[in-house]
Short mmCIF file of C-alpha atoms and ligand atoms in Angstrom, two decimals:
data_model
loop_
_atom_site.label_atom_id
_atom_site.label_comp_id
_atom_site.label_asym_id
_atom_site.label_seq_id
_atom_site.Cartn_x
_atom_site.Cartn_y
_atom_site.Cartn_z
CA MET N 531 -90.39 -111.75 -7.27
CA LYS N 532 -91.21 -108.37 -8.84
CA SER N 533 -93.43 -108.41 -11.86
CA ILE N 534 -94.01 -105.67 -14.38
CA HIS N 535 -95.88 -105.32 -17.81
CA MET N 536 -94.36 -103.50 -20.77
CA ALA N 537 -95.73 -102.54 -24.13
CA CYS N 538 -94.92 -100.13 -27.02
CA ASP N 539 -95.62 -99.12 -30.67
CA HIS N 540 -93.03 -99.18 -33.39
CA ALA N 541 -91.93 -95.52 -32.23
CA GLY N 542 -91.12 -96.84 -28.83
CA ILE N 543 -89.49 -100.27 -29.49
CA GLU N 544 -85.84 -99.14 -29.01
CA LEU N 545 -86.51 -97.69 -25.45
CA LYS N 546 -88.70 -100.65 -24.67
CA GLU N 547 -85.77 -103.20 -25.37
CA THR N 548 -83.29 -101.08 -23.49
CA LEU N 549 -85.57 -100.64 -20.50
CA ARG N 550 -86.82 -104.24 -20.40
CA ALA N 551 -83.10 -105.47 -20.19
CA HIS N 552 -82.32 -102.85 -17.45
CA LEU N 553 -85.52 -104.11 -15.42
CA GLU N 554 -84.62 -107.61 -15.87
CA LYS N 555 -81.10 -106.91 -14.55
CA MET N 556 -82.77 -105.21 -11.63
CA GLY N 557 -84.65 -108.61 -10.89
CA TYR N 558 -87.97 -107.91 -12.48
CA THR N 559 -89.87 -110.47 -14.34
CA VAL N 560 -91.11 -108.60 -17.38
CA THR N 561 -94.16 -109.53 -19.57
CA ASP N 562 -93.85 -107.93 -22.90
CA HIS N 563 -97.07 -107.16 -24.79
CA GLY N 564 -95.35 -106.14 -27.88
CA THR N 565 -95.04 -104.63 -30.37
CA TYR N 566 -92.00 -106.76 -31.49
CA SER N 567 -90.84 -105.03 -34.61
CA LYS N 568 -90.33 -101.54 -36.12
CA GLU N 569 -93.10 -102.14 -38.51
CA SER N 570 -95.71 -99.44 -38.21
CA CYS N 571 -98.76 -100.51 -35.95
CA ASP N 572 -101.51 -98.72 -33.83
CA TYR N 573 -100.55 -97.81 -30.25
CA PRO N 574 -103.99 -98.21 -28.72
CA VAL N 575 -103.92 -101.91 -29.47
CA PHE N 576 -100.93 -102.23 -27.21
CA ALA N 577 -102.10 -99.85 -24.60
CA HIS N 578 -105.33 -101.86 -24.13
CA ALA N 579 -103.64 -105.22 -23.99
CA LEU N 580 -101.23 -103.92 -21.26
CA CYS N 581 -103.95 -102.21 -19.31
CA ASN N 582 -106.10 -105.33 -19.13
CA ALA N 583 -103.21 -107.11 -17.73
CA VAL N 584 -102.30 -104.47 -15.18
CA GLU N 585 -105.94 -104.24 -14.06
CA ALA N 586 -106.05 -108.04 -13.91
CA GLU N 587 -102.90 -108.66 -11.87
CA ASP N 588 -102.31 -105.45 -10.02
CA VAL N 589 -98.74 -105.00 -10.99
CA PRO N 590 -97.29 -101.87 -12.68
CA GLY N 591 -96.98 -101.22 -16.34
CA ILE N 592 -94.83 -99.18 -18.73
CA LEU N 593 -96.15 -98.05 -22.05
CA ILE N 594 -93.96 -96.29 -24.68
CA CYS N 595 -94.71 -94.58 -28.06
CA GLY N 596 -93.05 -91.76 -29.82
CA THR N 597 -94.51 -88.91 -27.59
CA GLY N 598 -96.05 -90.98 -24.64
CA ILE N 599 -99.18 -88.94 -25.19
CA GLY N 600 -101.34 -91.37 -27.32
CA MET N 601 -100.55 -94.31 -24.97
CA SER N 602 -101.54 -92.24 -22.04
CA ILE N 603 -104.84 -91.19 -23.52
CA ALA N 604 -105.73 -94.81 -24.45
CA ALA N 605 -104.58 -96.10 -21.10
CA ASN N 606 -106.69 -93.51 -18.97
CA ARG N 607 -109.88 -94.77 -20.64
CA HIS N 608 -109.50 -97.88 -18.36
CA LYS N 609 -111.30 -97.38 -15.04
CA GLY N 610 -108.47 -99.38 -13.16
CA ILE N 611 -105.71 -97.45 -14.60
CA ARG N 612 -103.96 -94.13 -13.52
CA ALA N 613 -101.51 -93.67 -16.46
CA ALA N 614 -98.88 -90.86 -16.02
CA LEU N 615 -96.73 -89.52 -18.89
CA CYS N 616 -93.47 -88.37 -17.31
CA GLY N 617 -90.60 -86.49 -18.75
CA CYS N 618 -88.42 -86.01 -15.60
CA GLU N 619 -87.75 -87.57 -12.30
CA PHE N 620 -89.86 -85.06 -10.36
CA GLN N 621 -92.90 -86.10 -12.08
CA ALA N 622 -92.10 -89.90 -11.65
CA ARG N 623 -91.93 -89.46 -8.02
CA ALA N 624 -94.75 -87.22 -7.58
CA THR N 625 -97.13 -89.14 -9.51
CA ARG N 626 -96.38 -92.31 -7.33
CA GLN N 627 -96.78 -90.32 -4.20
CA HIS N 628 -99.75 -88.32 -5.06
CA ASN N 629 -101.57 -90.13 -7.78
CA ASN N 630 -100.59 -93.78 -7.05
CA ALA N 631 -100.18 -93.89 -10.81
CA ASN N 632 -99.95 -97.63 -11.94
CA VAL N 633 -98.80 -97.11 -15.54
CA LEU N 634 -95.88 -95.17 -16.62
CA CYS N 635 -95.79 -93.66 -20.15
CA LEU N 636 -92.68 -92.42 -21.77
CA GLY N 637 -91.93 -90.87 -25.18
CA GLU N 638 -88.94 -92.38 -26.97
CA ARG N 639 -88.76 -89.31 -29.39
CA VAL N 640 -88.86 -86.98 -26.31
CA ILE N 641 -86.33 -88.13 -23.69
CA GLY N 642 -82.93 -89.70 -23.68
CA GLN N 643 -82.58 -93.46 -22.69
CA GLY N 644 -80.65 -92.41 -19.58
CA VAL N 645 -83.51 -90.12 -18.27
CA ALA N 646 -85.98 -92.72 -19.10
CA LEU N 647 -84.24 -95.40 -17.10
CA ASP N 648 -84.02 -93.14 -14.12
CA ILE N 649 -87.61 -92.02 -14.45
CA ALA N 650 -88.68 -95.84 -14.46
CA GLU N 651 -86.52 -96.69 -11.56
CA LEU N 652 -87.92 -93.96 -9.57
CA PHE N 653 -91.51 -94.69 -10.58
CA LEU N 654 -91.06 -98.32 -9.44
CA ASN N 655 -89.45 -97.45 -6.25
CA THR N 656 -91.56 -94.71 -4.77
CA ALA N 657 -94.53 -95.51 -2.62
CA PHE N 658 -97.96 -93.76 -2.66
CA GLU N 659 -98.42 -91.44 0.43
CA GLY N 660 -102.29 -92.06 0.86
CA GLY N 661 -103.99 -89.79 3.14
CA ARG N 662 -105.43 -86.75 1.47
CA HIS N 663 -104.13 -88.10 -1.78
CA LEU N 664 -106.32 -91.17 -1.69
CA ARG N 665 -109.53 -89.01 -0.95
CA ARG N 666 -108.47 -87.06 -4.25
CA ILE N 667 -108.03 -90.19 -6.29
CA ASN N 668 -111.48 -91.47 -5.22
CA GLN N 669 -112.90 -88.30 -6.51
CA ILE N 670 -111.46 -88.84 -10.08
CA GLU N 671 -114.29 -90.96 -11.49
CA GLY N 672 -116.93 -88.17 -10.77
C1 RB5 Y 1508 -96.34 -92.85 -34.23
O1 RB5 Y 1508 -95.91 -92.16 -35.38
C2 RB5 Y 1508 -96.69 -91.81 -33.23
O2 RB5 Y 1508 -97.94 -91.14 -33.63
C3 RB5 Y 1508 -96.86 -92.56 -31.86
O3 RB5 Y 1508 -95.88 -93.42 -31.38
C4 RB5 Y 1508 -97.42 -91.78 -30.60
O4 RB5 Y 1508 -96.37 -90.79 -30.43
C5 RB5 Y 1508 -98.75 -91.27 -30.55
O5 RB5 Y 1508 -99.28 -90.62 -29.62
#
């Protein structure tokens, strides 16, 4: 069974709903950490909830806000998280192959839903290449 965590703020909720339905159709069990309405809310709350779950369970996560930027900044404060803000399929593939990213960040106000679904599929279906990329990841903490 494939599992994934998702979370968003009010600016990412439409894309989260569409993407969650798409992933469930693909056979994923989705844990939705909110938000659940379009009422204004604070994106770091949802980023931290999702990242705690991803760190605990070692399954991928997807965070969505208006730009994807706030979510990615908050997520990357977590030691066990490598969050990648992606706007195209090239970035989605490369960040899995080279960065072993475990959280995908998307900006609902930036990209269309079709592109977002393709990015998510590629992110989830691409393996880390290891080797020299693992050495580099191990240097990130400094
Ligand atoms: C909300 O207006 C917006 O600031 C938020 O969704 C996100 O884009 C922050 O980075």
